[in-house]
């Protein structure tokens, strides 16, 4: 049988942010988006990434089981964009379930149509970023179309509690009333209404752009003030959505 290989940028052994409990987070290499505010542009390419077999990934999980099983922890795949390596992710998630761990997919939602159902079938929680609801703005921010993202989100929301929508708040760019109302309309129209995680834009990854010799186009953009985050959250809450800070 052909070995299942993943291209891995890095592994965080005991993460606490991307899902419930303690997490083993696999950051996979390669991404189809080119987000202008990306904090990890070094994950766009698979050059220099580690080749990891499924057995090697499972062995990592087995050594962490006493910690991961506490408080309902498990495995998260992030990136880059993990849905670009669906075979590896599906096999890893199946292994995680065999070990009694839950699974989280941290994704931009632009999964290949033929892979959507199989990937979601082994995913307990989907953390899906929607960078913008306006098609032209989404294309400007990511270099990719919005449509596939919205389709994936609708499929993810077919299971109650599976989908959380993430929005990185870019002041003056994707935090307008129109943008937020459109986001609320989408969320409220899904089969099961997801929670919204509003994440304040930060500049912690800007140095990576310089190290890679790339121009960072948002060099003058400041993170949102607490009051700006609060206004955005309140607008969504007034529509009946559950909003929390990322």
Coordinates of N, CA and C in Angstrom, one line a residue:
X1 N 0.8 -1.2 0.0 CA 0.0 0.0 0.0 C 0.9 1.3 0.0
X2 N 0.5 2.2 -0.8 CA 1.3 3.4 -0.9 C 1.2 4.2 0.4
X3 N 2.3 4.7 0.9 CA 2.4 5.5 2.1 C 1.7 6.8 1.9
X4 N 0.9 7.2 2.9 CA 0.3 8.6 2.8 C 1.2 9.6 3.4
X5 N 1.6 10.6 2.6 CA 2.6 11.5 3.0 C 2.0 12.9 3.1
X6 N 2.3 13.6 4.1 CA 1.9 15.0 4.2 C 3.1 15.9 4.1
X7 N 2.9 17.1 3.6 CA 3.9 18.1 3.6 C 3.6 19.1 4.7
X8 N 4.5 19.1 5.8 CA 4.2 19.8 7.0 C 5.2 20.9 7.2
X9 N 4.6 22.1 7.5 CA 5.5 23.3 7.7 C 6.0 23.2 9.2
X10 N 5.1 22.9 10.1 CA 5.5 22.8 11.5 C 4.4 22.2 12.3
X11 N 4.7 21.8 13.6 CA 3.8 21.1 14.5 C 3.8 21.8 15.8
X12 N 2.6 22.2 16.3 CA 2.5 22.8 17.7 C 2.0 21.7 18.6
X13 N 2.7 21.2 19.5 CA 2.4 20.0 20.3 C 1.2 20.2 21.3
X14 N 1.2 21.3 21.9 CA 0.1 21.6 22.9 C -0.5 23.0 22.7
X15 N -1.2 23.1 21.6 CA -1.9 24.4 21.4 C -3.1 24.6 22.1
X16 N -3.6 25.8 22.3 CA -4.8 26.1 23.1 C -5.8 26.9 22.4
X17 N -5.5 27.3 21.2 CA -6.4 28.3 20.5 C -7.3 27.7 19.5
X18 N -6.9 26.7 18.7 CA -7.6 26.3 17.6 C -8.4 25.0 17.8
X19 N -9.4 25.2 18.7 CA -10.3 24.1 19.1 C -10.3 23.9 20.6
X20 N -11.2 22.9 21.0 CA -11.4 22.7 22.5 C -10.2 22.0 23.1
X21 N -9.9 22.2 24.4 CA -8.9 21.5 25.1 C -7.5 21.8 24.6
X22 N -6.6 20.9 24.9 CA -5.2 21.0 24.3 C -5.2 20.3 23.0
X23 N -4.4 20.9 22.0 CA -4.4 20.5 20.6 C -3.0 20.1 20.2
X24 N -2.9 19.1 19.3 CA -1.7 19.0 18.5 C -2.1 19.6 17.2
X25 N -1.4 20.6 16.8 CA -1.7 21.4 15.6 C -0.7 21.1 14.5
X26 N -1.2 20.6 13.4 CA -0.3 20.4 12.3 C -0.5 21.5 11.3
X27 N 0.5 22.3 11.1 CA 0.5 23.4 10.1 C 1.0 22.8 8.8
X28 N 0.1 22.6 7.8 CA 0.5 22.0 6.5 C 1.0 23.1 5.6
X29 N 1.9 22.7 4.7 CA 2.5 23.6 3.8 C 1.7 23.6 2.5
X30 N 1.6 24.8 1.9 CA 0.9 25.0 0.6 C -0.4 25.7 0.8
X31 N -0.7 26.8 0.1 CA -1.9 27.5 0.2 C -2.3 28.0 -1.2
X32 N -3.6 28.0 -1.5 CA -4.2 28.5 -2.7 C -4.5 30.0 -2.7
X33 N -4.6 30.5 -1.4 CA -4.9 31.9 -1.3 C -3.6 32.7 -1.1
X34 N -3.7 34.0 -1.5 CA -2.5 34.9 -1.3 C -3.0 36.1 -0.5
X35 N -3.4 35.9 0.7 CA -4.0 37.0 1.5 C -3.0 38.1 1.8
X36 N -3.5 39.3 1.6 CA -2.6 40.4 1.7 C -2.2 40.7 3.1
X37 N -2.9 40.1 4.1 CA -2.6 40.3 5.5 C -2.2 39.0 6.2
X38 N -1.7 38.0 5.4 CA -1.4 36.7 5.9 C -0.2 36.9 6.9
X39 N -0.4 36.2 8.0 CA 0.7 36.2 9.1 C 1.7 35.1 8.9
X40 N 1.4 34.2 7.9 CA 2.4 33.1 7.7 C 2.6 32.9 6.2
X41 N 3.1 33.9 5.5 CA 3.4 33.7 4.1 C 4.4 32.6 3.8
X42 N 5.2 32.2 4.8 CA 6.2 31.2 4.6 C 5.5 29.8 4.5
X43 N 4.2 29.7 4.7 CA 3.5 28.5 4.5 C 2.8 28.3 3.1
X44 N 2.9 29.4 2.3 CA 2.3 29.3 1.0 C 2.9 28.2 0.1
X45 N 4.2 28.0 0.2 CA 4.9 27.1 -0.7 C 5.2 25.8 0.1
X46 N 5.4 24.7 -0.6 CA 5.8 23.5 0.1 C 7.3 23.3 0.1
X47 N 8.0 24.3 -0.5 CA 9.5 24.2 -0.5 C 10.0 24.3 0.9
X48 N 10.9 23.3 1.2 CA 11.5 23.3 2.5 C 10.7 22.7 3.6
X49 N 9.5 22.2 3.2 CA 8.6 21.6 4.2 C 9.0 20.2 4.6
X50 N 8.6 19.6 5.7 CA 8.9 18.3 6.1 C 7.9 17.3 5.5
X51 N 8.5 16.2 5.0 CA 7.7 15.1 4.5 C 7.4 14.2 5.7
X52 N 6.1 14.0 6.0 CA 5.7 13.3 7.2 C 4.7 12.2 6.8
X53 N 5.0 11.0 7.2 CA 4.1 9.9 6.9 C 3.0 9.9 7.9
X54 N 1.9 9.2 7.5 CA 0.8 9.1 8.5 C 1.2 8.4 9.8
X55 N 2.0 7.4 9.6 CA 2.5 6.7 10.8 C 3.3 7.6 11.7
X56 N 4.1 8.4 11.1 CA 4.9 9.4 12.0 C 4.0 10.4 12.7
X57 N 2.9 10.8 12.0 CA 2.0 11.7 12.6 C 1.2 11.1 13.7
X58 N 0.9 9.8 13.5 CA 0.1 9.1 14.5 C 1.0 8.9 15.8
X59 N 2.3 8.6 15.5 CA 3.2 8.4 16.7 C 3.3 9.7 17.5
X60 N 3.3 10.8 16.9 CA 3.3 12.1 17.6 C 2.1 12.2 18.5
X61 N 1.0 11.8 17.9 CA -0.3 11.9 18.7 C -0.2 10.9 19.9
X62 N 0.3 9.7 19.7 CA 0.3 8.7 20.8 C 1.1 9.2 21.9
X63 N 2.2 9.9 21.7 CA 3.0 10.4 22.8 C 2.4 11.5 23.6
X64 N 1.4 12.1 23.0 CA 0.7 13.3 23.6 C -0.7 12.9 24.2
X65 N -1.1 11.6 24.1 CA -2.4 11.3 24.4 C -2.8 11.6 25.9
X66 N -2.0 11.4 26.9 CA -2.4 11.8 28.2 C -2.8 13.3 28.4
X67 N -2.2 14.1 27.6 CA -2.5 15.6 27.6 C -3.7 15.9 26.8
X68 N -3.7 15.4 25.5 CA -4.7 15.7 24.6 C -6.1 15.2 25.0
X69 N -6.2 14.1 25.7 CA -7.5 13.6 26.2 C -8.1 14.4 27.3
X70 N -7.3 15.2 28.0 CA -7.8 16.0 29.0 C -8.7 17.1 28.5
X71 N -9.8 17.3 29.0 CA -10.7 18.4 28.6 C -11.2 18.4 27.2
X72 N -11.2 17.2 26.6 CA -11.8 17.1 25.2 C -10.9 17.6 24.2
X73 N -9.6 17.5 24.3 CA -8.6 18.0 23.3 C -8.6 17.1 22.1
X74 N -7.6 17.4 21.2 CA -7.5 16.6 20.0 C -6.6 17.2 19.0
X75 N -6.9 17.0 17.7 CA -6.0 17.3 16.6 C -6.6 18.4 15.7
X76 N -5.8 19.4 15.4 CA -6.2 20.5 14.5 C -5.2 20.5 13.3
X77 N -5.8 20.6 12.1 CA -4.9 20.9 11.0 C -5.2 22.3 10.5
X78 N -4.1 23.0 10.3 CA -4.1 24.4 9.8 C -3.1 24.6 8.7
X79 N -2.7 25.8 8.4 CA -1.7 25.9 7.3 C -1.1 27.3 7.3
X80 N -0.8 27.6 6.0 CA -1.2 27.1 4.8 C -2.7 26.8 4.7
X81 N -3.1 25.9 3.8 CA -4.4 25.5 3.6 C -4.5 24.0 3.6
X82 N -5.0 23.4 4.7 CA -5.0 21.9 4.8 C -5.8 21.2 3.8
X83 N -6.9 21.8 3.3 CA -7.7 21.1 2.3 C -6.9 20.8 1.0
X84 N -5.8 21.4 0.8 CA -4.9 21.2 -0.3 C -4.3 19.8 -0.2
X85 N -4.3 19.2 0.9 CA -3.7 17.8 1.2 C -4.8 16.9 1.8
X86 N -5.9 16.8 1.0 CA -7.1 16.1 1.6 C -6.8 14.6 2.0
X87 N -6.0 13.9 1.2 CA -5.8 12.5 1.6 C -5.1 12.4 2.9
X88 N -4.1 13.2 3.1 CA -3.4 13.2 4.4 C -4.3 13.6 5.6
X89 N -5.0 14.7 5.4 CA -5.9 15.1 6.4 C -7.0 14.1 6.8
X90 N -7.6 13.5 5.8 CA -8.6 12.5 6.1 C -8.0 11.3 6.9
X91 N -6.9 10.9 6.4 CA -6.2 9.7 7.1 C -5.8 10.1 8.5
X92 N -5.3 11.3 8.7 CA -4.9 11.8 10.0 C -6.1 11.9 11.0
X93 N -7.2 12.4 10.4 CA -8.4 12.6 11.2 C -9.0 11.2 11.6
X94 N -9.0 10.3 10.7 CA -9.4 8.9 11.0 C -8.6 8.3 12.1
X95 N -7.3 8.5 12.1 CA -6.4 8.0 13.1 C -6.7 8.7 14.4
X96 N -7.0 10.0 14.4 CA -7.3 10.7 15.6 C -8.6 10.1 16.3
X97 N -9.6 9.9 15.5 CA -10.8 9.3 16.0 C -10.5 7.9 16.6
X98 N -9.7 7.1 16.0 CA -9.4 5.8 16.6 C -8.7 6.0 17.9
X99 N -8.0 7.1 18.2 CA -7.3 7.3 19.4 C -8.2 8.1 20.4
X100 N -9.4 8.3 20.1 CA -10.4 9.0 20.9 C -10.2 10.5 21.0
X101 N -9.7 11.1 19.9 CA -9.5 12.5 19.8 C -10.4 13.2 18.9
X102 N -10.8 14.4 19.1 CA -11.7 15.1 18.2 C -10.8 15.8 17.1
X103 N -11.4 16.2 16.1 CA -10.7 16.8 14.9 C -11.2 18.2 14.5
X104 N -10.3 19.1 14.2 CA -10.7 20.4 13.8 C -10.0 20.8 12.5
X105 N -10.7 21.3 11.6 CA -10.2 21.8 10.3 C -10.2 23.3 10.3
X106 N -9.0 23.9 10.3 CA -8.9 25.4 10.2 C -8.6 25.7 8.8
X107 N -9.6 26.3 8.1 CA -9.6 26.4 6.6 C -10.1 27.7 6.1
X108 N -9.6 27.9 4.8 CA -10.2 29.1 4.1 C -11.5 28.7 3.3
X109 N -11.8 27.5 3.4 CA -13.1 27.0 2.7 C -13.0 26.7 1.3
X110 N -11.8 26.9 0.6 CA -11.7 26.7 -0.8 C -11.3 25.3 -1.1
X111 N -12.0 24.3 -0.6 CA -11.7 22.9 -0.8 C -12.2 22.5 -2.2
X112 N -11.4 21.6 -2.8 CA -11.8 21.1 -4.1 C -13.2 20.5 -4.0
X113 N -14.1 20.7 -4.9 CA -15.5 20.2 -4.8 C -15.6 18.7 -4.6
X114 N -14.7 18.0 -5.3 CA -14.7 16.5 -5.2 C -14.3 16.0 -3.9
X115 N -13.7 16.8 -3.1 CA -13.1 16.4 -1.8 C -14.0 16.9 -0.6
X116 N -14.9 17.7 -0.8 CA -15.7 18.4 0.3 C -16.3 17.4 1.2
X117 N -17.1 16.5 0.7 CA -17.9 15.6 1.5 C -17.1 14.6 2.3
X118 N -16.1 14.0 1.7 CA -15.2 13.1 2.4 C -14.4 13.7 3.5
X119 N -14.0 15.0 3.3 CA -13.2 15.7 4.3 C -14.1 16.1 5.5
X120 N -15.3 16.5 5.2 CA -16.2 16.9 6.2 C -16.7 15.7 7.0
X121 N -16.7 14.6 6.4 CA -17.2 13.4 7.1 C -16.4 13.0 8.3
X122 N -15.1 13.4 8.3 CA -14.2 13.0 9.4 C -13.8 14.2 10.2
X123 N -14.5 15.3 10.0 CA -14.2 16.6 10.7 C -15.3 16.9 11.7
X124 N -14.9 17.1 13.0 CA -15.8 17.4 14.1 C -16.1 18.9 14.1
X125 N -15.1 19.7 13.9 CA -15.3 21.2 14.0 C -14.6 21.8 12.8
X126 N -15.3 22.7 12.2 CA -14.7 23.5 11.1 C -14.6 25.0 11.5
X127 N -13.3 25.5 11.5 CA -13.1 26.9 11.7 C -12.8 27.5 10.4
X128 N -13.8 28.2 9.8 CA -13.7 28.7 8.4 C -13.6 30.2 8.4
X129 N -12.5 30.7 7.8 CA -12.3 32.1 7.6 C -13.2 32.6 6.4
X130 N -13.9 33.7 6.6 CA -14.5 34.4 5.5 C -13.9 35.8 5.5
X131 N -13.0 36.0 4.6 CA -12.2 37.3 4.6 C -13.0 38.5 4.2
X132 N -14.0 38.3 3.4 CA -14.9 39.4 3.0 C -16.2 38.7 2.3
X133 N -17.3 39.4 2.4 CA -18.5 39.0 1.8 C -18.7 39.6 0.4
X134 N -18.1 40.7 0.1 CA -18.2 41.3 -1.2 C -17.2 40.6 -2.1
X135 N -17.7 40.1 -3.2 CA -16.9 39.3 -4.1 C -15.6 40.0 -4.6
X136 N -15.8 41.3 -5.0 CA -14.6 42.0 -5.5 C -13.6 42.2 -4.3
X137 N -14.0 42.5 -3.1 CA -13.1 42.7 -2.0 C -12.5 41.4 -1.7
X138 N -13.2 40.3 -1.7 CA -12.6 39.0 -1.4 C -11.5 38.7 -2.4
X139 N -11.8 38.9 -3.6 CA -10.7 38.7 -4.7 C -9.5 39.6 -4.4
X140 N -9.7 40.8 -4.1 CA -8.6 41.7 -3.8 C -7.8 41.3 -2.6
X141 N -8.5 40.8 -1.6 CA -7.7 40.4 -0.4 C -7.0 39.1 -0.4
X142 N -7.6 38.2 -1.3 CA -7.1 36.8 -1.3 C -6.5 36.3 -2.6
X143 N -7.0 37.0 -3.7 CA -6.6 36.5 -5.0 C -7.5 35.4 -5.5
X144 N -8.5 35.0 -4.7 CA -9.4 33.9 -5.1 C -10.9 34.3 -5.0
X145 N -11.7 33.5 -5.6 CA -13.1 33.7 -5.6 C -13.8 33.3 -4.3
X146 N -14.9 34.0 -4.0 CA -15.6 33.8 -2.8 C -16.6 32.6 -2.8
X147 N -17.1 32.3 -4.0 CA -18.2 31.3 -4.2 C -17.9 30.0 -3.5
X148 N -16.8 29.3 -3.8 CA -16.5 28.0 -3.2 C -16.4 28.1 -1.7
X149 N -16.0 29.2 -1.1 CA -16.0 29.3 0.3 C -17.4 29.2 0.9
X150 N -18.3 29.9 0.3 CA -19.7 29.9 0.8 C -20.3 28.6 0.7
X151 N -20.0 27.9 -0.4 CA -20.5 26.5 -0.6 C -20.0 25.6 0.5
X152 N -18.7 25.6 0.7 CA -18.1 24.8 1.8 C -18.8 25.1 3.1
X153 N -18.9 26.3 3.4 CA -19.5 26.7 4.7 C -20.9 26.2 4.9
X154 N -21.7 26.2 3.8 CA -23.1 25.7 3.9 C -23.0 24.2 4.1
X155 N -22.1 23.5 3.5 CA -22.0 22.0 3.7 C -21.6 21.7 5.2
X156 N -20.6 22.5 5.6 CA -20.1 22.3 7.0 C -21.2 22.6 8.0
X157 N -22.1 23.5 7.7 CA -23.2 23.8 8.7 C -24.3 22.9 8.7
X158 N -24.3 21.8 7.9 CA -25.4 20.8 7.9 C -25.4 20.0 9.2
X159 N -24.3 20.0 9.9 CA -24.2 19.3 11.2 C -24.2 20.4 12.3
X160 N -25.2 20.3 13.2 CA -25.3 21.3 14.3 C -24.0 21.4 15.1
X161 N -23.5 22.7 15.2 CA -22.3 22.9 16.0 C -21.0 22.7 15.4
X162 N -21.0 22.2 14.1 CA -19.7 21.9 13.5 C -19.0 23.1 13.0
X163 N -19.7 24.1 12.5 CA -19.1 25.3 11.9 C -19.0 26.5 12.8
X164 N -17.8 27.1 12.8 CA -17.6 28.4 13.4 C -17.0 29.3 12.3
X165 N -17.6 30.4 12.1 CA -17.0 31.4 11.1 C -16.1 32.3 11.7
X166 N -14.9 32.4 11.1 CA -13.9 33.4 11.6 C -13.8 34.6 10.6
X167 N -13.6 35.8 11.2 CA -13.4 37.0 10.4 C -12.3 37.8 11.1
X168 N -11.2 37.9 10.3 CA -10.1 38.8 10.8 C -10.6 40.2 10.5
X169 N -10.7 41.0 11.5 CA -11.2 42.4 11.3 C -10.1 43.4 10.9
X170 N -10.3 43.9 9.7 CA -9.3 44.8 9.1 C -10.0 46.2 9.1
X171 N -9.6 47.1 9.9 CA -10.2 48.4 10.1 C -10.3 49.2 8.8
X172 N -11.5 49.6 8.4 CA -11.7 50.4 7.2 C -11.7 49.6 5.9
X173 N -11.5 48.2 6.0 CA -11.5 47.4 4.9 C -12.6 46.4 4.8
X174 N -12.8 45.6 5.9 CA -13.8 44.6 5.9 C -14.7 44.6 7.1
X175 N -14.8 45.8 7.7 CA -15.6 46.0 8.9 C -16.7 47.0 8.7
X176 N -17.1 47.3 7.5 CA -18.2 48.2 7.2 C -19.5 47.6 7.6
X177 N -20.5 48.4 7.8 CA -21.8 48.0 8.1 C -22.3 47.0 7.0
X178 N -22.1 47.3 5.8 CA -22.5 46.5 4.7 C -21.9 45.1 4.7
X179 N -20.6 45.1 5.0 CA -19.8 43.8 5.1 C -20.4 43.0 6.2
X180 N -20.5 43.6 7.4 CA -21.0 42.8 8.6 C -22.4 42.3 8.4
X181 N -23.3 43.2 7.8 CA -24.6 42.8 7.6 C -24.7 41.6 6.6
X182 N -23.9 41.6 5.6 CA -23.8 40.5 4.6 C -23.3 39.3 5.3
X183 N -22.4 39.4 6.2 CA -21.9 38.2 6.9 C -23.0 37.6 7.8
X184 N -23.7 38.5 8.5 CA -24.8 38.0 9.3 C -25.9 37.4 8.4
X185 N -26.2 37.9 7.3 CA -27.2 37.3 6.4 C -26.8 35.9 6.0
X186 N -25.6 35.8 5.7 CA -25.1 34.4 5.3 C -25.2 33.5 6.4
X187 N -24.7 33.9 7.6 CA -24.7 33.0 8.7 C -26.1 32.6 9.2
X188 N -27.0 33.5 9.1 CA -28.3 33.2 9.6 C -29.1 32.4 8.5
X189 N -28.6 32.3 7.3 CA -29.3 31.6 6.3 C -28.8 30.1 6.2
X190 N -27.8 29.8 7.0 CA -27.3 28.4 7.0 C -28.2 27.4 7.7
X191 N -28.0 26.1 7.3 CA -28.9 25.1 7.9 C -28.8 25.1 9.5
X192 N -27.7 25.3 10.0 CA -27.5 25.5 11.5 C -26.7 26.7 11.7
X193 N -27.1 27.6 12.5 CA -26.5 28.9 12.7 C -25.1 28.8 13.4
X194 N -24.0 29.2 12.8 CA -22.7 29.1 13.5 C -22.4 30.2 14.4
X195 N -21.5 30.0 15.3 CA -20.9 31.1 16.1 C -19.9 31.9 15.2
X196 N -19.7 33.1 15.6 CA -18.8 34.0 14.8 C -17.6 34.3 15.7
X197 N -16.4 34.1 15.2 CA -15.2 34.5 16.0 C -14.6 35.7 15.3
X198 N -14.6 36.8 15.9 CA -14.0 38.0 15.4 C -12.5 38.1 15.9
X199 N -11.6 38.2 15.0 CA -10.2 38.2 15.3 C -9.6 39.5 14.9
X200 N -9.0 40.2 15.9 CA -8.5 41.5 15.6 C -7.2 41.4 14.7
X201 N -7.1 42.1 13.6 CA -5.9 42.1 12.8 C -4.7 42.5 13.7
X202 N -3.6 41.8 13.4 CA -2.4 42.2 14.1 C -1.2 42.2 13.1
X203 N -0.1 42.7 13.5 CA 1.1 42.8 12.6 C 2.2 41.9 13.0
X204 N 2.0 40.8 13.7 CA 3.0 40.0 14.2 C 3.8 39.2 13.1
X205 N 3.1 39.0 11.9 CA 3.8 38.3 10.9 C 4.4 39.2 9.8
X206 N 4.4 40.5 10.0 CA 4.9 41.4 8.9 C 6.3 41.2 8.6
X207 N 7.1 40.8 9.6 CA 8.6 40.6 9.4 C 8.8 39.5 8.4
X208 N 7.9 38.5 8.4 CA 8.1 37.4 7.5 C 8.1 37.8 6.0
X209 N 7.2 38.8 5.7 CA 7.2 39.3 4.3 C 8.5 39.9 3.9
X210 N 9.1 40.6 4.8 CA 10.4 41.3 4.5 C 11.5 40.2 4.4
X211 N 11.4 39.2 5.2 CA 12.4 38.1 5.1 C 12.3 37.3 3.8
X212 N 11.1 37.2 3.3 CA 10.9 36.5 2.0 C 11.0 37.4 0.8
X213 N 11.4 38.7 1.1 CA 11.6 39.7 0.0 C 10.3 40.1 -0.7
X214 N 9.2 40.1 0.1 CA 7.9 40.4 -0.5 C 7.4 41.8 0.1
X215 N 6.7 42.5 -0.7 CA 6.1 43.8 -0.2 C 4.8 43.5 0.5
X216 N 4.7 44.2 1.7 CA 3.5 44.0 2.5 C 2.6 45.3 2.3
X217 N 1.5 45.1 1.6 CA 0.7 46.2 1.1 C -0.1 46.9 2.2
X218 N -0.2 46.3 3.4 CA -1.0 46.9 4.5 C 0.0 47.4 5.5
X219 N 1.1 47.9 5.1 CA 2.1 48.4 6.1 C 1.6 49.5 7.0
X220 N 0.7 50.3 6.5 CA 0.2 51.4 7.3 C -1.1 51.1 8.0
X221 N -1.6 49.9 7.9 CA -2.8 49.5 8.6 C -2.6 49.2 10.1
X222 N -3.3 49.9 11.0 CA -3.2 49.6 12.4 C -4.2 48.6 12.8
X223 N -3.9 47.9 13.9 CA -4.9 46.9 14.4 C -6.1 47.7 14.9
X224 N -7.3 47.0 14.9 CA -8.5 47.7 15.4 C -8.4 48.1 16.9
X225 N -9.0 49.2 17.2 CA -9.1 49.6 18.6 C -10.2 48.7 19.3
X226 N -10.1 48.5 20.6 CA -11.1 47.7 21.3 C -12.6 48.2 21.0
X227 N -12.7 49.5 20.8 CA -14.0 50.1 20.5 C -14.5 49.7 19.1
X228 N -13.6 49.6 18.2 CA -13.9 49.2 16.8 C -14.3 47.7 16.8
X229 N -13.6 46.9 17.5 CA -13.9 45.5 17.6 C -15.3 45.4 18.3
X230 N -15.5 46.1 19.3 CA -16.8 46.1 20.0 C -18.0 46.5 19.2
X231 N -17.8 47.5 18.3 CA -18.9 47.9 17.4 C -19.2 46.8 16.4
X232 N -18.2 46.2 15.9 CA -18.5 45.1 14.9 C -19.2 44.0 15.6
X233 N -18.7 43.6 16.8 CA -19.4 42.5 17.5 C -20.8 42.8 17.8
X234 N -21.1 44.0 18.3 CA -22.4 44.4 18.6 C -23.4 44.4 17.4
X235 N -22.9 44.8 16.3 CA -23.7 44.8 15.1 C -24.2 43.3 14.8
X236 N -23.2 42.4 14.9 CA -23.6 41.0 14.6 C -24.5 40.4 15.7
X237 N -24.2 40.8 17.0 CA -25.0 40.3 18.1 C -26.5 40.8 18.0
X238 N -26.6 42.0 17.5 CA -28.0 42.5 17.3 C -28.8 41.7 16.3
X239 N -28.1 41.0 15.4 CA -28.8 40.1 14.5 C -29.0 38.8 15.1
X240 N -28.7 38.6 16.3 CA -28.9 37.3 17.0 C -27.8 36.3 17.0
X241 N -26.6 36.7 16.5 CA -25.5 35.8 16.4 C -24.7 35.8 17.7
X242 N -24.1 34.6 18.0 CA -23.2 34.5 19.1 C -21.8 34.9 18.6
X243 N -21.2 35.9 19.2 CA -19.9 36.4 18.8 C -18.9 36.3 19.9
X244 N -17.7 35.8 19.7 CA -16.6 35.8 20.7 C -15.3 36.3 20.0
X245 N -14.4 36.6 20.9 CA -13.1 37.2 20.4 C -12.1 36.1 20.1
X246 N -11.4 36.2 19.0 CA -10.4 35.2 18.6 C -9.1 35.7 19.0

